[in-house]
């Protein structure tokens, strides 16, 4: 189906012209596609290194360098690393060490403590290991401190604090063939040997900054949202930013992070300027405290069932699964549900028509979200600028009940750049359309590095057998078996978005991957393996599956306004975040790896 091909399904019930809206989507996308793609951003290094400062630890931490050996070394203490650690502990592995650049466990939730930080995915499916920890989240959509506490609770439950190296960054991993061990080098001069390495580096870990001219010249106060400076703003994650009462504050970015912190900035700053390049779609949040009666009635096994139900509903069911009621039923699942409902009403729908129904359901949803803007924002021009014209999953959908209302406050100004972005930063502020906006504080809500290569995002290289670097092997695209291991890098396992089934519920995917890699390591140990790695044949076969199935995902992103989901418009660049993922969806991917484990022969792995 081409982008503007007439739909063959009935659209007469719509109270808008779908062709007109689709035409507008194309115009809005084309306005934003840039030749420099991901190259428009820069690393927070050199003169910009201050943006990486950890405000949550006491300065001056030192310790002696380590020169010893462990069984498993896990890089990263976010949910990926924690879930891997929990599974490995369950498998009876004692000597596990974490290397983590933060001052504690928590990953994303360690760093993202900005005011209003909250999880957009329902807590009852997002929080991992709820039944194991006998815990029920306090609200339907949890705030950051509770999620950080849960991370710490997992670490305590599985005794993962025992051998941690916090405030430590890996600088290189190097394989030693004679000893069949990895050596892990760090910025604290450690030289640790490990039989197995798990790279749980995380996804939203490296703040990215726009390459706006003059960015280093700003003389006021500045920071990135993932390194919130409460010493300057006052207050906490809950708000109360008293330090901003006499400040002119600017924020660049209107993504999921900005949507959550802007209501607090609007409430507390003397003046707030929001510099917008592309509006987010902002649907209702409808948060509520957990109903204790509902919680009391939950039967054992409820959590796994709900988590699986969410991934199935949001991303399509594999053939084996049973149909079932949408248990979460919120803004993430609306479009899929509506498309399914329309398909039920129209028997004999062809696969092509099913795709059309999905688009129609999406158009309806986004139209509803645009109406919501008009019904809340009083100034018409501001309301129009806040309307998102793209398919719902082109960018991260947002949910908030105070964001749009913030633009009705007299001290809040939306400065829309009509897709161009901020023109220049000066010592005094920000220039848009030739006009300078003077600021005391400039906040970057500009997101995280996702479009670069895996090793660039990791911040270190991995030198495998025969001195081959992972950055070389994966220069064009990753190459793995099931996203967790790559030939030439024995006993090294990856967690995260690499050739895997992407779910909006990131912790579900991490949990499945953690279970899978713990199974592989444990089976390897049982079989007395010195090394485990994919055979060339099995790896090539998986890469072929990815190439074949990723195409449908890329076809979707080619229709999109650029953002990190679509690799900033560089569709086809297999190093991007969503590109080069398993196109059959998470549920089908989880089924593939579960079937593989059940088969039991470690098919496609070379065990020596
Ligand atoms: P994003 O990458 O989503 O947003 C970055 C923002 O910066 C965009 O609005 C972008 O505009 C803007 N921007 C970049 N360069 C410029 C420029 N030169 N001039 C003006 N604006 C610019 O980052 P976020 O931190 O908001 O979110 C990252 C991710 O974190 C989310 O997508 C989500 O996955 C996760 N998150 C999850 C939450 C949860 O509920 N679980 C809550 C918050 C974040 P443009 O769109 O035009 O590129």
XYZ file of C-alpha atoms and ligand atoms in Angstrom:
656
model
C 0.000 0.000 0.000
C 1.463 3.361 -0.958
C 1.147 6.228 1.492
C -1.882 7.840 -0.119
C -3.540 4.847 -1.784
C -7.325 4.970 -1.260
C -8.507 2.623 1.480
C -10.619 -0.295 0.330
C -12.260 -0.590 3.768
C -15.235 1.591 4.613
C -14.247 4.964 6.112
C -17.620 6.701 5.716
C -18.219 6.617 9.483
C -15.211 8.907 10.127
C -15.983 12.539 10.924
C -12.782 13.669 9.168
C -11.233 13.089 5.764
C -8.565 10.388 6.188
C -6.827 11.386 2.945
C -6.474 14.971 4.064
C -4.988 13.885 7.391
C -2.599 11.459 5.702
C -1.486 14.233 3.343
C -0.788 16.461 6.338
C 1.258 13.649 7.958
C 3.456 13.510 4.866
C 3.925 17.290 4.799
C 4.821 17.383 8.489
C 7.292 14.495 8.075
C 8.952 16.021 5.027
C 9.369 19.335 6.833
C 11.435 17.593 9.510
C 13.562 15.100 7.585
C 17.149 16.320 7.777
C 20.167 15.294 5.743
C 22.291 15.032 8.881
C 19.880 12.560 10.592
C 21.441 11.394 13.841
C 24.523 13.523 13.013
C 22.596 16.592 14.232
C 23.366 15.517 17.801
C 26.593 15.577 19.768
C 28.037 13.602 22.669
C 28.139 15.146 26.112
C 31.939 15.057 26.155
C 34.780 17.590 26.101
C 33.383 21.068 26.792
C 29.955 19.476 27.307
C 31.126 16.803 29.785
C 29.515 18.756 32.655
C 26.135 17.530 31.368
C 27.095 13.994 32.487
C 27.811 14.907 36.104
C 26.191 12.627 38.678
C 24.394 14.936 41.146
C 23.226 12.042 43.314
C 26.571 10.960 44.818
C 29.003 12.673 47.115
C 31.979 13.900 45.109
C 35.464 12.510 45.657
C 34.776 8.747 45.890
C 37.938 6.640 45.656
C 38.777 2.953 46.121
C 41.665 0.576 45.429
C 41.874 -0.948 41.965
C 40.712 -4.575 41.694
C 42.768 -7.321 40.123
C 40.847 -10.556 40.655
C 38.508 -13.096 39.034
C 34.734 -13.637 39.110
C 32.406 -16.088 37.433
C 29.967 -13.586 35.901
C 30.546 -9.889 35.451
C 27.427 -7.849 34.740
C 27.841 -4.407 33.231
C 24.920 -2.205 34.252
C 22.693 -2.240 37.313
C 19.391 -1.238 35.707
C 16.482 -3.632 35.309
C 18.371 -5.627 32.635
C 21.369 -6.277 34.866
C 19.175 -6.852 37.908
C 16.989 -9.407 36.142
C 20.047 -11.195 34.772
C 21.533 -11.240 38.287
C 18.296 -12.557 39.788
C 18.094 -15.385 37.230
C 21.766 -16.280 37.641
C 21.386 -16.388 41.412
C 18.371 -18.684 40.984
C 20.656 -20.882 38.867
C 23.047 -21.050 41.805
C 25.842 -18.758 40.599
C 27.639 -17.243 43.558
C 30.409 -15.053 42.226
C 28.617 -12.271 40.376
C 30.072 -8.790 40.163
C 28.402 -5.621 38.890
C 30.230 -2.727 37.301
C 27.966 0.307 37.145
C 28.759 3.966 36.538
C 25.987 5.214 38.829
C 26.198 5.267 42.615
C 23.551 2.546 43.052
C 21.279 0.128 41.231
C 18.297 1.473 39.261
C 19.613 2.403 35.784
C 17.073 4.667 34.074
C 15.368 5.239 37.415
C 18.627 6.127 39.122
C 19.334 8.875 36.583
C 15.867 10.132 35.724
C 14.779 11.912 38.885
C 13.394 14.996 37.202
C 10.230 16.467 38.754
C 7.181 14.456 37.774
C 9.167 11.432 36.529
C 6.719 8.577 36.170
C 6.321 5.389 34.200
C 3.887 5.525 31.313
C 3.474 1.775 31.206
C 1.064 0.332 33.767
C 2.971 -0.495 36.961
C 1.329 -3.932 37.285
C 3.055 -5.008 34.088
C 6.125 -2.744 34.173
C 7.473 -3.700 37.621
C 9.336 -6.992 37.256
C 9.284 -9.830 39.786
C 6.230 -8.573 41.654
C 5.143 -11.979 42.921
C 8.688 -13.019 43.819
C 9.000 -9.860 45.924
C 5.424 -10.063 47.182
C 4.889 -6.441 46.210
C 1.990 -4.498 44.702
C 2.754 -1.010 43.319
C 0.985 1.845 45.054
C -0.574 3.364 41.935
C -1.509 2.300 38.442
C 1.248 4.454 36.868
C 4.101 4.669 39.338
C 6.321 7.612 40.072
C 10.088 7.300 39.762
C 11.039 6.987 43.472
C 8.877 3.877 43.915
C 10.443 2.276 40.831
C 13.933 3.061 42.085
C 13.005 1.518 45.455
C 11.785 -1.600 43.662
C 15.108 -1.898 41.802
C 16.935 -1.726 45.108
C 14.545 -4.277 46.622
C 15.361 -6.718 43.794
C 19.087 -6.232 44.420
C 18.576 -6.952 48.131
C 16.307 -9.942 47.609
C 18.822 -11.664 45.324
C 21.841 -10.543 47.333
C 23.308 -8.578 44.454
C 24.984 -5.825 46.492
C 27.588 -8.328 47.670
C 30.224 -7.561 45.057
C 29.405 -4.295 43.326
C 31.671 -1.686 41.775
C 29.566 1.466 41.606
C 30.800 4.770 40.174
C 32.938 2.744 37.820
C 32.917 2.770 34.030
C 34.158 -0.038 31.842
C 36.769 1.137 29.348
C 37.372 -2.135 27.476
C 36.540 -5.845 27.439
C 39.257 -8.124 26.042
C 39.070 -11.879 25.428
C 42.097 -14.012 26.330
C 42.035 -17.222 24.285
C 44.618 -19.249 26.284
C 42.851 -18.742 29.635
C 39.340 -18.533 28.064
C 38.604 -15.528 30.244
C 37.530 -11.950 29.669
C 39.521 -9.088 31.142
C 37.457 -6.068 32.080
C 39.323 -2.759 32.256
C 37.721 0.226 34.007
C 38.312 3.918 34.606
C 39.360 3.021 38.182
C 42.275 0.939 36.873
C 40.554 -2.370 37.643
C 41.668 -5.430 35.732
C 39.000 -8.021 36.493
C 38.909 -11.497 34.939
C 35.549 -13.123 34.254
C 34.320 -16.399 32.758
C 31.124 -14.784 31.525
C 30.220 -11.203 30.776
C 26.680 -9.836 30.551
C 26.416 -6.476 28.820
C 23.296 -4.849 30.244
C 24.344 -1.344 29.286
C 20.794 -0.091 28.990
C 19.099 1.869 26.262
C 18.325 5.373 27.501
C 21.706 5.829 29.110
C 23.791 8.398 27.261
C 22.202 11.853 27.224
C 22.407 13.443 23.803
C 22.691 17.114 23.060
C 21.682 18.932 19.910
C 24.463 20.398 17.796
C 22.927 23.879 18.098
C 25.506 26.604 17.332
C 26.610 28.445 20.459
C 25.573 25.664 22.881
C 28.737 26.097 24.977
C 28.450 29.899 25.089
C 25.402 30.040 27.416
C 26.383 31.820 30.660
C 23.306 30.934 32.708
C 22.694 27.628 34.496
C 22.159 24.546 32.352
C 21.670 20.773 32.671
C 20.089 17.748 30.995
C 16.817 16.353 32.393
C 18.507 13.037 33.264
C 20.961 14.872 35.545
C 18.463 17.181 37.262
C 20.200 19.782 39.423
C 18.006 20.105 42.519
C 20.710 22.184 44.244
C 19.782 24.868 41.730
C 16.029 24.331 41.254
C 15.152 23.281 44.793
C 12.384 20.726 45.343
C 12.357 17.046 44.489
C 10.900 14.495 42.135
C 7.554 15.534 43.568
C 8.048 19.153 42.499
C 8.219 22.269 44.700
C 11.012 23.865 42.639
C 11.289 26.902 44.913
C 14.697 27.891 43.504
C 13.022 28.836 40.219
C 10.548 31.338 41.695
C 12.571 34.292 40.392
C 14.026 32.592 37.298
C 13.357 32.720 33.576
C 13.607 29.084 32.547
C 13.801 27.609 29.044
C 13.441 23.953 28.088
C 14.414 22.493 24.719
C 12.404 19.397 23.815
C 8.821 18.244 24.171
C 9.275 14.451 24.326
C 8.031 12.065 27.032
C 10.422 13.500 29.642
C 9.556 17.142 28.977
C 5.832 16.344 29.043
C 6.259 15.154 32.624
C 8.486 17.940 33.974
C 6.946 20.943 32.159
C 3.868 21.048 34.468
C 6.231 21.471 37.460
C 8.374 24.060 35.693
C 5.241 25.963 34.681
C 3.946 25.925 38.237
C 7.183 27.049 39.906
C 9.251 29.164 37.497
C 8.774 32.910 37.233
C 8.625 32.464 33.464
C 8.826 29.347 31.334
C 9.693 29.156 27.626
C 9.126 25.777 25.978
C 11.068 25.497 22.716
C 9.231 22.969 20.591
C 10.322 21.316 17.341
C 7.671 18.563 17.138
C 4.686 18.212 19.479
C 4.106 14.931 21.307
C 0.758 13.162 21.267
C -0.561 13.524 24.804
C -3.445 11.280 25.792
C -5.259 11.045 29.143
C -3.364 9.526 32.084
C -6.139 8.625 34.499
C -3.825 7.517 37.245
C -5.278 6.080 40.432
C -4.117 4.469 43.667
C -4.147 0.687 43.566
C -7.456 -0.779 44.651
C -6.655 -2.985 47.669
C -9.700 -5.182 47.016
C -8.528 -5.897 43.464
C -5.022 -6.629 44.740
C -6.325 -8.977 47.440
C -8.119 -11.088 44.852
C -5.087 -11.700 42.633
C -4.326 -15.391 42.170
C -0.786 -16.803 41.999
C 0.561 -16.473 38.446
C -1.420 -13.259 37.828
C 1.652 -11.176 37.084
C 3.112 -13.316 34.287
C -0.342 -13.593 32.755
C -0.930 -9.824 32.798
C 2.542 -9.015 31.465
C 2.102 -11.464 28.584
C -1.435 -10.255 27.935
C -0.162 -6.678 27.529
C 2.600 -7.582 25.056
C 0.193 -9.784 23.116
C -2.486 -7.116 22.905
C -0.202 -4.275 21.972
C 1.771 -6.065 19.305
C -0.121 -8.918 17.767
C -0.503 -12.496 18.799
C 1.585 -15.461 17.710
C -0.379 -18.371 16.280
C -0.044 -20.479 19.441
C -1.613 -17.944 21.814
C -5.204 -18.047 22.981
C -7.353 -14.984 22.371
C -8.046 -13.162 25.597
C -9.489 -10.021 27.071
C -7.180 -6.987 27.155
C -6.357 -6.827 30.867
C -4.522 -3.489 30.870
C -6.759 -1.677 28.383
C -5.211 1.787 28.217
C -3.784 4.252 25.677
C -1.151 1.716 24.574
C -3.676 -0.881 23.506
C -6.540 1.292 22.179
C -5.479 1.254 18.526
C -4.906 -2.513 18.372
C -8.254 -3.127 20.109
C -10.159 -0.806 17.810
C -8.608 -2.400 14.699
C -9.501 -5.851 16.013
C -13.058 -4.729 16.735
C -13.473 -3.344 13.215
C -12.072 -6.555 11.749
C -14.579 -8.637 13.758
C -17.435 -6.509 12.421
C -16.279 -7.164 8.873
C -15.842 -10.875 8.257
C -13.507 -12.037 5.478
C -11.049 -9.185 5.943
C -7.944 -9.713 3.814
C -4.475 -9.245 5.395
C -4.086 -6.033 3.375
C -7.418 -4.752 4.717
C -6.340 -5.618 8.267
C -3.401 -3.252 7.785
C -5.791 -0.610 6.511
C -8.036 -1.075 9.560
C -5.034 -0.580 11.796
C -4.303 2.698 10.021
C -7.928 3.811 10.281
C -7.947 3.004 14.017
C -4.705 4.972 14.371
C -6.107 7.978 12.484
C -9.174 7.927 14.751
C -7.065 7.756 17.900
C -4.780 10.591 16.856
C -7.743 12.725 15.794
C -9.212 12.183 19.276
C -5.890 13.254 20.834
C -5.816 16.388 18.660
C -9.398 17.234 19.732
C -8.290 16.864 23.322
C -5.732 19.657 22.764
C -8.416 22.051 21.483
C -10.685 21.205 24.394
C -8.003 22.073 26.970
C -5.694 24.768 25.557
C -7.464 28.117 25.446
C -5.263 30.005 22.987
C -6.082 28.683 19.517
C -2.651 29.263 17.981
C -0.950 27.508 20.892
C -3.455 24.646 20.677
C -2.788 24.189 16.951
C 0.964 24.110 17.543
C 0.517 21.373 20.155
C -1.290 18.980 17.787
C 0.722 15.986 16.672
C 0.314 15.062 12.997
C 1.849 11.592 12.662
C 0.935 7.947 13.282
C 0.643 7.101 16.962
C 3.723 4.886 17.193
C 6.018 7.075 15.065
C 7.078 8.635 18.329
C 6.701 7.628 21.959
C 3.044 8.251 22.867
C 2.693 10.392 25.993
C 0.007 10.477 28.665
C -0.578 13.358 31.079
C -3.440 15.132 32.773
C -1.662 18.458 33.534
C 0.678 18.998 30.580
C -1.679 20.725 28.150
C -3.280 22.727 30.970
C 0.164 24.233 31.710
C -0.057 26.282 28.494
C -3.033 28.173 29.942
C -0.810 29.652 32.681
C 0.145 33.310 32.114
C 3.874 32.704 32.817
C 4.198 29.861 30.277
C 5.078 30.475 26.626
C 5.184 27.851 23.916
C 7.773 28.880 21.333
C 7.041 26.658 18.373
C 9.857 26.406 15.845
C 7.658 24.856 13.100
C 9.877 21.823 12.802
C 13.133 23.758 12.534
C 14.395 23.481 16.102
C 16.377 26.021 18.064
C 18.405 28.248 15.768
C 21.214 29.407 18.050
C 22.179 29.603 21.702
C 23.817 32.807 22.935
C 25.496 33.746 26.251
C 22.107 35.161 27.342
C 19.589 32.690 25.960
C 18.051 31.151 22.877
C 17.351 32.552 19.407
C 14.306 31.518 17.380
C 13.349 33.274 14.179
C 15.872 35.989 14.912
C 14.346 36.772 18.324
C 16.413 36.267 21.479
C 14.721 34.799 24.588
C 16.779 35.758 27.634
C 17.049 33.002 30.244
C 18.559 32.317 33.662
C 18.362 28.558 33.195
C 18.281 26.378 30.086
C 17.231 22.740 30.444
C 17.884 20.139 27.754
C 15.063 17.609 27.486
C 16.653 16.343 24.297
C 16.734 12.638 25.036
C 19.329 9.949 24.679
C 21.793 8.591 22.170
C 20.048 5.784 20.308
C 20.949 6.201 16.664
C 24.664 5.503 16.984
C 26.390 2.131 16.895
C 26.070 -0.280 19.813
C 29.644 0.185 21.017
C 29.374 3.974 20.794
C 26.296 3.795 23.022
C 28.077 1.368 25.365
C 31.011 3.737 25.714
C 33.640 0.973 25.336
C 34.699 -1.619 22.806
C 34.774 -5.392 23.122
C 37.842 -7.113 21.716
C 37.037 -10.709 20.935
C 38.956 -13.688 19.614
C 41.875 -12.873 17.262
C 41.708 -9.224 18.325
C 38.483 -8.542 16.380
C 36.608 -5.570 17.822
C 32.819 -5.670 18.168
C 32.747 -2.165 16.658
C 34.356 -3.632 13.505
C 32.213 -6.737 13.327
C 29.028 -4.726 13.859
C 30.102 -1.687 11.807
C 27.131 -2.071 9.425
C 24.710 -3.844 11.754
C 24.709 -6.185 14.746
C 25.086 -9.887 14.049
C 23.810 -12.283 16.695
C 21.914 -15.429 17.487
C 18.598 -14.330 19.054
C 20.144 -10.988 19.977
C 22.066 -12.392 22.913
C 25.413 -13.686 21.595
C 27.767 -13.108 18.684
C 30.375 -15.428 17.165
C 33.976 -14.546 18.014
C 32.893 -13.129 21.399
C 32.602 -16.288 23.495
C 30.820 -16.224 26.852
C 29.672 -12.668 26.227
C 25.923 -11.980 26.350
C 23.905 -8.926 25.386
C 20.695 -7.626 26.906
C 18.587 -4.917 25.335
C 17.370 -3.837 21.932
C 19.557 -5.889 19.609
C 17.900 -8.109 16.996
C 15.153 -8.925 19.458
C 11.368 -8.563 19.810
C 10.697 -5.006 20.910
C 7.903 -4.428 23.418
C 6.763 -1.067 24.792
C 7.033 -2.865 28.113
C 10.810 -2.892 28.172
C 11.051 -4.878 31.411
C 9.084 -7.751 29.864
C 11.669 -8.069 27.122
C 14.546 -7.793 29.601
C 12.972 -10.449 31.804
C 12.654 -12.887 28.894
C 16.212 -12.198 27.753
C 17.559 -12.575 31.291
C 15.823 -15.927 31.663
C 17.220 -17.028 28.310
C 20.826 -16.088 28.927
C 20.748 -17.551 32.452
C 19.507 -20.813 30.914
C 22.360 -20.786 28.373
C 25.031 -20.029 30.982
C 23.640 -22.613 33.370
C 23.409 -25.307 30.683
C 26.952 -24.456 29.616
C 28.165 -24.907 33.185
C 26.319 -28.221 33.522
C 27.978 -29.431 30.331
C 31.417 -28.320 31.540
C 31.727 -25.688 28.812
C 34.798 -23.508 28.673
C 33.288 -21.468 25.870
C 29.812 -20.861 24.457
C 29.187 -18.919 21.258
C 26.906 -19.146 18.232
C 27.959 -21.171 15.208
C 28.437 -19.072 12.094
C 25.576 -20.912 10.428
C 23.077 -20.235 13.241
C 24.084 -16.591 13.491
C 23.717 -16.085 9.736
C 20.302 -17.736 9.855
C 19.087 -15.372 12.622
C 20.456 -12.337 10.788
C 18.472 -13.526 7.764
C 15.312 -13.755 9.852
C 15.936 -10.210 11.048
C 16.565 -8.913 7.523
C 13.374 -10.539 6.308
C 11.119 -9.406 9.149
C 12.642 -5.990 9.924
C 11.439 -4.782 6.560
C 7.831 -4.391 7.708
C 8.937 -2.326 10.703
C 11.055 -0.149 8.453
C 8.165 0.339 6.035
C 6.197 1.780 8.964
C 9.010 4.099 10.040
C 9.531 5.367 6.508
C 6.068 6.945 6.883
C 7.079 8.686 10.097
C 8.055 12.100 11.300
C 11.671 11.591 12.359
C 12.589 10.856 15.943
C 14.623 8.235 17.728
C 12.046 5.494 16.964
C 12.703 5.995 13.243
C 16.420 6.556 13.750
C 15.977 10.266 12.970
C 14.683 9.409 9.518
C 17.647 7.188 8.636
C 15.377 4.226 7.972
C 17.436 1.244 6.854
C 20.391 2.139 9.076
C 20.542 -1.157 10.941
C 22.405 0.365 13.871
C 19.381 2.343 14.959
C 17.124 1.679 17.891
C 14.076 0.098 16.255
C 15.709 -0.793 12.961
C 17.047 -4.269 12.586
C 14.735 -5.681 15.253
C 12.697 -8.856 14.934
C 9.648 -7.726 12.945
C 7.274 -10.435 14.179
C 6.755 -8.599 17.486
C 7.742 -9.441 21.042
C 5.252 -12.229 21.718
C 6.400 -14.216 18.715
C 10.041 -13.611 19.594
C 9.520 -14.834 23.172
C 7.838 -17.921 21.758
C 10.829 -18.588 19.486
C 13.343 -18.487 22.328
C 11.075 -20.486 24.651
C 10.669 -23.206 22.010
C 14.437 -23.166 21.522
C 15.009 -23.752 25.248
C 12.379 -26.485 25.339
C 14.089 -28.282 22.463
C 17.012 -28.590 24.848
C 20.017 -29.207 22.582
C 21.352 -25.619 22.609
C 20.897 -25.676 18.875
C 23.143 -23.245 17.040
C 25.532 -22.776 19.936
C 29.057 -24.130 19.830
C 30.001 -25.504 23.230
C 33.659 -26.303 23.844
P 13.070 12.291 23.222
O 14.177 11.853 22.353
O 11.792 11.592 23.156
O 12.758 13.826 22.980
C 13.751 14.751 22.691
C 13.102 16.069 22.415
O 14.108 17.030 22.098
C 12.169 15.998 21.215
O 11.018 16.760 21.491
C 13.016 16.644 20.110
O 12.274 17.177 19.055
C 13.706 17.719 20.913
N 14.863 18.282 20.210
C 15.987 17.661 19.831
N 16.796 18.500 19.182
C 16.186 19.696 19.158
C 16.512 20.958 18.628
N 17.651 21.167 17.948
N 15.652 21.990 18.809
C 14.482 21.777 19.472
N 14.100 20.600 19.983
C 14.948 19.565 19.825
O 13.656 12.277 24.721
P 12.901 12.145 26.118
O 13.928 12.269 27.175
O 11.729 13.027 26.187
O 12.334 10.690 26.102
C 13.179 9.611 25.813
C 12.494 8.335 26.106
O 12.542 8.073 27.488
C 11.020 8.255 25.810
O 10.723 8.133 24.475
C 10.637 7.042 26.590
O 10.974 5.866 25.937
C 11.485 7.238 27.820
N 10.656 7.840 28.838
C 9.782 6.987 29.401
C 8.922 7.416 30.307
C 7.993 6.403 30.834
O 6.924 6.675 31.087
N 8.361 5.152 30.986
C 8.870 8.810 30.754
C 9.868 9.651 30.122
C 10.723 9.148 29.177
P 11.852 16.251 17.805
O 10.684 15.451 18.281
O 11.535 17.210 16.741
O 13.025 15.399 17.460
